[in-house]
Short mmCIF file of C-alpha atoms in Angstrom, two decimals:
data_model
loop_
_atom_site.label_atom_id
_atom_site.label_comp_id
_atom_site.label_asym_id
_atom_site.label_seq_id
_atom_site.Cartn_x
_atom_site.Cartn_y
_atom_site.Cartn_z
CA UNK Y 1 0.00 0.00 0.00
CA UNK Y 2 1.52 3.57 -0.66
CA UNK Y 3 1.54 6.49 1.27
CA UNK Y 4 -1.50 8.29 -0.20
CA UNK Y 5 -3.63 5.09 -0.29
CA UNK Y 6 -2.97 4.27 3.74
CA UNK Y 7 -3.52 8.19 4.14
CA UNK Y 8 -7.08 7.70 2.28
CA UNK Y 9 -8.07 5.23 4.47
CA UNK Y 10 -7.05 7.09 7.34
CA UNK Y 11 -8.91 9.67 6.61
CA UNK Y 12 -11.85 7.99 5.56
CA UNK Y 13 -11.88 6.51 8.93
CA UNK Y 14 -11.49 9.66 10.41
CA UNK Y 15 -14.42 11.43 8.72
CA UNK Y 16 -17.07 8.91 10.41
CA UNK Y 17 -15.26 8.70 14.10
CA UNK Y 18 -13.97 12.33 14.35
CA UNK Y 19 -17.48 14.16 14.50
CA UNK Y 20 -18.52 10.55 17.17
CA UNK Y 21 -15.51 11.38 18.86
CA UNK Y 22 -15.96 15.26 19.46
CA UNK Y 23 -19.49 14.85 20.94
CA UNK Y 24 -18.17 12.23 23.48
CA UNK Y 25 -15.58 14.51 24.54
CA UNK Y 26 -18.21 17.62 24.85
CA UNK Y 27 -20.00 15.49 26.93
CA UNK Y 28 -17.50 15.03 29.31
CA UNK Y 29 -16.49 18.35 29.83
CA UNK Y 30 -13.64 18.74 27.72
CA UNK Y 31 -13.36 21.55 24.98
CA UNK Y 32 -12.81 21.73 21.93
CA UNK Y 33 -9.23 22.10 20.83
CA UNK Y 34 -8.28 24.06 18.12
CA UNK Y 35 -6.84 22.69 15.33
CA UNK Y 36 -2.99 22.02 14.59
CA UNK Y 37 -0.99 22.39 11.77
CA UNK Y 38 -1.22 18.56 11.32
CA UNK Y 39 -4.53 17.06 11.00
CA UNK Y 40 -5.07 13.96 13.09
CA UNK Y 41 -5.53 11.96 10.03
CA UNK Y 42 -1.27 12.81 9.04
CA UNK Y 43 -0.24 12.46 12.16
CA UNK Y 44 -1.44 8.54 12.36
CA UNK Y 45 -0.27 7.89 8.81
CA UNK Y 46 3.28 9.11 9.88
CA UNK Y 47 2.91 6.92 12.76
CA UNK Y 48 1.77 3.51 10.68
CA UNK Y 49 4.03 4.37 7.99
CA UNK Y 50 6.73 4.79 10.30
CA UNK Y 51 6.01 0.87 11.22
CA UNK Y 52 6.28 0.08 7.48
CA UNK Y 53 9.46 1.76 6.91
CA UNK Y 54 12.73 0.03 7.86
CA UNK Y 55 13.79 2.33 10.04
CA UNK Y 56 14.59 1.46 13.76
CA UNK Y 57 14.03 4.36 15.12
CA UNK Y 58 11.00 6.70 14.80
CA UNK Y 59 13.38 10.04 15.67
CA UNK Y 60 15.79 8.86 12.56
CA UNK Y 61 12.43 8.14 10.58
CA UNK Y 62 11.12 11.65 11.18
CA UNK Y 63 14.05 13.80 10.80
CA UNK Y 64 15.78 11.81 7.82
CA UNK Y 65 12.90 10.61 5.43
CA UNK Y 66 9.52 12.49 6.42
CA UNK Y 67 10.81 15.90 7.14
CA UNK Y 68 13.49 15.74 4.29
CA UNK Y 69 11.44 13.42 1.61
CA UNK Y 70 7.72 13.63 2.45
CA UNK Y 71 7.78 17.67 2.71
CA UNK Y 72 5.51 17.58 -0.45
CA UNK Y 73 2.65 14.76 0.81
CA UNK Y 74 2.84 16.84 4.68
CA UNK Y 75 3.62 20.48 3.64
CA UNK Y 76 2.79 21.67 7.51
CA UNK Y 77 5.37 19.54 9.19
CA UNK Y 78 6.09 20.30 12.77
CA UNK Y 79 9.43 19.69 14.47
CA UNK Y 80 9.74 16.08 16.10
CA UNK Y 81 9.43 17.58 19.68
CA UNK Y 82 6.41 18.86 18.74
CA UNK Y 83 5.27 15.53 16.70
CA UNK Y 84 6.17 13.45 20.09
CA UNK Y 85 3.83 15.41 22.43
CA UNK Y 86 0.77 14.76 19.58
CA UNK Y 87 1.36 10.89 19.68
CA UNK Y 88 -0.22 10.64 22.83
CA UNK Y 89 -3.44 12.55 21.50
CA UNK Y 90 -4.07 10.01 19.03
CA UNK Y 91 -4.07 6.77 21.11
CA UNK Y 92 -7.87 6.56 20.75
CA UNK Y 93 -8.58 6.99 17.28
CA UNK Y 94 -5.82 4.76 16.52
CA UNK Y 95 -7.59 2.20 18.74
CA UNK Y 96 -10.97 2.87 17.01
CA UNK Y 97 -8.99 2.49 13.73
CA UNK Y 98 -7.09 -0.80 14.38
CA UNK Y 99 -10.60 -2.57 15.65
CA UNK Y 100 -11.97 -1.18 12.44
CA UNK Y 101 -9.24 -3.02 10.53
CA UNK Y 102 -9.80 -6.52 12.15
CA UNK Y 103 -10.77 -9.36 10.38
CA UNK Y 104 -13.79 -11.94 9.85
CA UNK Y 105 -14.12 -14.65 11.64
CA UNK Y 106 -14.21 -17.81 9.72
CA UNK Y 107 -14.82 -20.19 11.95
CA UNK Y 108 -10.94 -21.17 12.37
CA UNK Y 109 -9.04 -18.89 14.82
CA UNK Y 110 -5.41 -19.25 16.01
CA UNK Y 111 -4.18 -17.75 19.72
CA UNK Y 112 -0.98 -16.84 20.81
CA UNK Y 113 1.16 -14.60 23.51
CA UNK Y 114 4.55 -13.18 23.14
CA UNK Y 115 6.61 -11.26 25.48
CA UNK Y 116 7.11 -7.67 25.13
CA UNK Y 117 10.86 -6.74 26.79
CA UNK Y 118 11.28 -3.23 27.89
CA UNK Y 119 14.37 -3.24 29.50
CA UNK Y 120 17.35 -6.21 30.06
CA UNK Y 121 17.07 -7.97 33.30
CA UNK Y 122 20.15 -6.88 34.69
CA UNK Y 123 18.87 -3.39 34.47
CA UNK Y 124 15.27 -3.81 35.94
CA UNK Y 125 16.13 -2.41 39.65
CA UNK Y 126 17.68 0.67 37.12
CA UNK Y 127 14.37 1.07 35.14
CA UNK Y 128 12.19 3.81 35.17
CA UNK Y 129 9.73 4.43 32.51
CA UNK Y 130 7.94 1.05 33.12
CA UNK Y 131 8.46 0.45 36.92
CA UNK Y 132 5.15 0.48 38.08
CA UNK Y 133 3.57 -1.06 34.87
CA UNK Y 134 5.41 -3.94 33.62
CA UNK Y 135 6.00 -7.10 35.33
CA UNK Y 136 8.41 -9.80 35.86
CA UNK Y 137 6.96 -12.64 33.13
CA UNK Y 138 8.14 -15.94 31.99
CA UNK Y 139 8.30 -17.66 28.78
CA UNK Y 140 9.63 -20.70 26.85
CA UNK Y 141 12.64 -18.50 26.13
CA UNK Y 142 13.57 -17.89 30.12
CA UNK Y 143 12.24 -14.63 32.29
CA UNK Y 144 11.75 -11.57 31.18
CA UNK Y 145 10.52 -7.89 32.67
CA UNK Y 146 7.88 -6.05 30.08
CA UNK Y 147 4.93 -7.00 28.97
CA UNK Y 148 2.62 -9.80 27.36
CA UNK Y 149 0.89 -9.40 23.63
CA UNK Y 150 -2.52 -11.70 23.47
CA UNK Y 151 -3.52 -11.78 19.32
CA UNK Y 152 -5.92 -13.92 17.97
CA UNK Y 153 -5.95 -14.83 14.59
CA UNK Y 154 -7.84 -16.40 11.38
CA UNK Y 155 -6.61 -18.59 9.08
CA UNK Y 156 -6.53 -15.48 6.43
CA UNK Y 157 -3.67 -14.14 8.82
CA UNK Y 158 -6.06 -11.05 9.77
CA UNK Y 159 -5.95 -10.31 13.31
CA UNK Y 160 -9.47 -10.78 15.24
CA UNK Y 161 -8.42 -9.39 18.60
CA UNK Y 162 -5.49 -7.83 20.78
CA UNK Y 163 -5.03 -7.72 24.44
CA UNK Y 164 -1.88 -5.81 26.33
CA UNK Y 165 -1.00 -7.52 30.06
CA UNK Y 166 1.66 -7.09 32.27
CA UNK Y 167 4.19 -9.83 32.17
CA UNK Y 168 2.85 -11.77 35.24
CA UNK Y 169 -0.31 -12.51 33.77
CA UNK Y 170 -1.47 -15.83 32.57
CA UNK Y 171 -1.72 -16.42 29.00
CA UNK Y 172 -5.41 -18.10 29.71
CA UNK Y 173 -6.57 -15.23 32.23
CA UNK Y 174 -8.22 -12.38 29.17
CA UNK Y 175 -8.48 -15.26 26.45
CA UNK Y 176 -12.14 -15.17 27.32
CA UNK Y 177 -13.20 -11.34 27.02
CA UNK Y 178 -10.66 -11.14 23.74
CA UNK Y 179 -12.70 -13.75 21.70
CA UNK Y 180 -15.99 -13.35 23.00
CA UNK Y 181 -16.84 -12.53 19.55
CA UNK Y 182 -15.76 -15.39 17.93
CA UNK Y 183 -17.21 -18.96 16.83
CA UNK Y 184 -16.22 -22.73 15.36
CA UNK Y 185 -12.84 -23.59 16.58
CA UNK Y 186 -9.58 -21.78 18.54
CA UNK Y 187 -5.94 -23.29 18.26
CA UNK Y 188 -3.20 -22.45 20.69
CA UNK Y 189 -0.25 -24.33 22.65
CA UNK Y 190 0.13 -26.25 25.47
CA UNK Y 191 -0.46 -22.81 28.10
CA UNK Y 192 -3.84 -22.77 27.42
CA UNK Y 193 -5.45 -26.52 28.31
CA UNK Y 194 -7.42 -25.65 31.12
CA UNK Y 195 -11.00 -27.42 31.48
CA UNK Y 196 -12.78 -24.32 33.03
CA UNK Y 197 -11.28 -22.03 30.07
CA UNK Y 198 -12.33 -24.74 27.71
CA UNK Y 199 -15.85 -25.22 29.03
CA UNK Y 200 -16.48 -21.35 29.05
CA UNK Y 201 -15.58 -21.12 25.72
CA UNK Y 202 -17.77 -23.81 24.41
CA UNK Y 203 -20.63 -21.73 26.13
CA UNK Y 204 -20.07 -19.23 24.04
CA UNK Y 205 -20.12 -21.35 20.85
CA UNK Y 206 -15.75 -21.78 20.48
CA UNK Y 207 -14.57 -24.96 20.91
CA UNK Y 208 -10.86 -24.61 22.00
CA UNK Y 209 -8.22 -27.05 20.57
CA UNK Y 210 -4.83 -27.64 22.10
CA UNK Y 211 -1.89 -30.63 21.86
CA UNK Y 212 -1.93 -32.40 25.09
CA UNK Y 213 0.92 -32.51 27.68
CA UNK Y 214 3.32 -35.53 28.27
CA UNK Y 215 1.28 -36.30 31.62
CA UNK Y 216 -2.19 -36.10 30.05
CA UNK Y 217 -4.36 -39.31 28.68
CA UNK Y 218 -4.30 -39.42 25.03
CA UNK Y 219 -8.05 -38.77 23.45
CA UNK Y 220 -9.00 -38.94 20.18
CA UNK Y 221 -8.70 -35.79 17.53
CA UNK Y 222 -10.74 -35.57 14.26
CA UNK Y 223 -7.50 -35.64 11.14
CA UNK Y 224 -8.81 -32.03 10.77
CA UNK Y 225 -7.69 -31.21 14.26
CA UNK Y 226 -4.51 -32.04 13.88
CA UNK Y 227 -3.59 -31.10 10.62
CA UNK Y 228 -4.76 -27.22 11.95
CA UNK Y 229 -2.79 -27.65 15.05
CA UNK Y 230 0.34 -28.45 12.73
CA UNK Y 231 -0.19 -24.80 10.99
CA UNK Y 232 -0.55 -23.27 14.52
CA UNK Y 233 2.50 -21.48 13.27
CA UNK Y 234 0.99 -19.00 10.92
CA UNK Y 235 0.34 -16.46 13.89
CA UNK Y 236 3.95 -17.46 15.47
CA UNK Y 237 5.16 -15.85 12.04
CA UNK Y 238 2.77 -12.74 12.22
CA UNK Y 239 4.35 -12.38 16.05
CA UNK Y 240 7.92 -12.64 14.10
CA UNK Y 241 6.84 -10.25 11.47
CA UNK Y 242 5.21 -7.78 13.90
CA UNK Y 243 8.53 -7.88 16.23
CA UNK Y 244 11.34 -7.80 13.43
CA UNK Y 245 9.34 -5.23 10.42
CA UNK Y 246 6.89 -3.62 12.65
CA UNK Y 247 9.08 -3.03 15.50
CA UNK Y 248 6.65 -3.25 18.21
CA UNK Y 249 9.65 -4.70 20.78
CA UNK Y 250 12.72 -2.58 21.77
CA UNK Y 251 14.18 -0.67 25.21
CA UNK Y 252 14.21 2.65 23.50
CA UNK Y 253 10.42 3.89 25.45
CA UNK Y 254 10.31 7.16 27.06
CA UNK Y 255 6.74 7.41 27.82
CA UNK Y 256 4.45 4.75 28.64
CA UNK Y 257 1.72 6.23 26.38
CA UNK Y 258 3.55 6.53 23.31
CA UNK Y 259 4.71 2.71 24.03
CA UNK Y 260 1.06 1.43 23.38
CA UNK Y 261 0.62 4.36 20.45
CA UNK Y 262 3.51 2.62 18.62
CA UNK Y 263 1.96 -0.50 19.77
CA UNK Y 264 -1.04 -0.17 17.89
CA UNK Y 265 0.17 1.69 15.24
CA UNK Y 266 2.26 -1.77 14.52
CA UNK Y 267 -0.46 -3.46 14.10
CA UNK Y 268 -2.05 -1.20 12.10
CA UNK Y 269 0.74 -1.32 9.80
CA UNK Y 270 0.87 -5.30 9.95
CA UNK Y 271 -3.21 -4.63 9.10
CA UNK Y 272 -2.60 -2.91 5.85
CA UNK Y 273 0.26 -5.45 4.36
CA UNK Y 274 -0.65 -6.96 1.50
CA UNK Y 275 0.63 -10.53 1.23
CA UNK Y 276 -0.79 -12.37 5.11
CA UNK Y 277 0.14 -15.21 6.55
CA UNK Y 278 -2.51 -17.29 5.35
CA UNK Y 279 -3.27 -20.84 5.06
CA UNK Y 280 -5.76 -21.28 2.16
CA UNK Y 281 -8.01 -23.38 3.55
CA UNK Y 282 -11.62 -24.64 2.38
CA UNK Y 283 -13.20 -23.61 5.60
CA UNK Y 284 -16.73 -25.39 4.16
CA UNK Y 285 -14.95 -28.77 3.83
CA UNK Y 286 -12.74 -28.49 7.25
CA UNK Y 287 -15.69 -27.74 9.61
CA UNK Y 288 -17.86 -30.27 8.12
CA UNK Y 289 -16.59 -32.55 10.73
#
């Protein structure tokens, strides 16, 4: 997608929500606030774009490609101090966006976590920015102080649903709020057998699919089952993807805020990429069983 389609979409978006999102703030007591020299709809194209780019850092991205190559698409650029203290102004309608952007559910859904790191362990006692937030976490990979990403999935490769947790938090605790939406059947790993979780879920119409633990009694598994759990790593390479091209992960934060702003402007970006991690399936022919 180029720059002026994303930006069209943006502000197509923004057209609908903006006027939704003005009276809910009048009601509250806020007032208006006069308007910038960057429209809200730029300044969250800057932000996904930035998460398209392949640059590792948003200051570089700013001061050496937007405000020396994009001074024709944004001709009232502001200077990057002034950029930063927007970002956390457009948190919400960069939320609004992103759950405008998720998929459909097809009846096959795939559920993973992934740590976030903020900071090296050695340096956690040192750490400042997050210290009251994150947590202390562990994962196949060792422990780790940050945060935990919750996405689900279809088999398309379009996200469904997102939840942010401090580290400490189960992988099963918000799996029942995030896809409380969704119906047919929901793959994950081994940290999410649990018979409560499982007989919640099937309440709500989701029948929850997992590979069993060395301890556990073998039961049996329609071929169908087990041929989806074998693809259970499509969303393992949207994680990769959203970690290594998106650059939702590094120890560079400043501001808590503008943590989940690039956050979600990540996935937005992930959102708008062309080619998915898909699996092709004939959804008809699978849930027949």
């Amino acid at each position: 997608m180029s720059l002026l389609e994303l930006f069209c979409d943006v502000d197509d978006f923004m057209l609908t929500f903006t006027p939704q999102w003005e009276n809910s703030q009048m009601q509250a007591g806020k007032r208006r606030k006069r308007a910038g020299h960057l429209c809200p709809s730029e300044v969250m194209t800057i932000l996904i774009h930035f998460h398209q780019s392949h640059y590792r850092t948003f200051k570089a991205y700013y001061t050496e490609h937007v405000q020396v190559h994009l001074t024709k698409e944004f001709p009232h650029l502001v200077s990057y101090a002034r950029f930063v203290a927007l970002m956390p102004s457009m948190m919400i309608p960069l939320l609004a966006y992103l759950h405008s952007r998720y998929g459909a559910c097809t009846g096959i859904s795939f559920i993973d976590a992934t740590s976030l790191v903020v900071c090296d362990p050695k340096r956690i006692h040192q750490h400042r920015v997050f210290a009251v937030d994150a947590k202390r976490g562990k994962t196949s990979m060792g422990w780790f102080f940050g945060f935990k990403l919750h996405l689900a999935v279809n088999d398309r490769g379009e996200l469904l649903a997102c939840c942010l947790t401090p580290g400490n938090v189960d992988d099963r605790t918000p799996v029942a709020q995030m896809v409380k939406h969704l119906h047919g059947k929901l793959f994950g790993d081994r940290g999410y057998i649990s018979a409560p979780l499982s007989q919640l879920l099937f309440k709500q119409g989701l029948q929850l699919i997992t590979k069993l633990r060395k301890n556990m009694k073998n039961h049996l598994m329609h071929i169908s089952d087990k041929l989806l759990l074998r693809k259970r790593a499509v969303i393992e390479s949207i994680i990769d993807q959203l970690k290594n091209i998106s650059q939702i992960e590094h120890s560079r934060h400043r501001s808590p805020v503008n943590f989940v702003v690039h956050l979600i402007a990540g996935l937005l970006a992930y959102s708008h990429q062309g080619k998915k991690q898909g699996l092709h399936l004939d959804e008809r022919a699978l849930l027949a069983a």
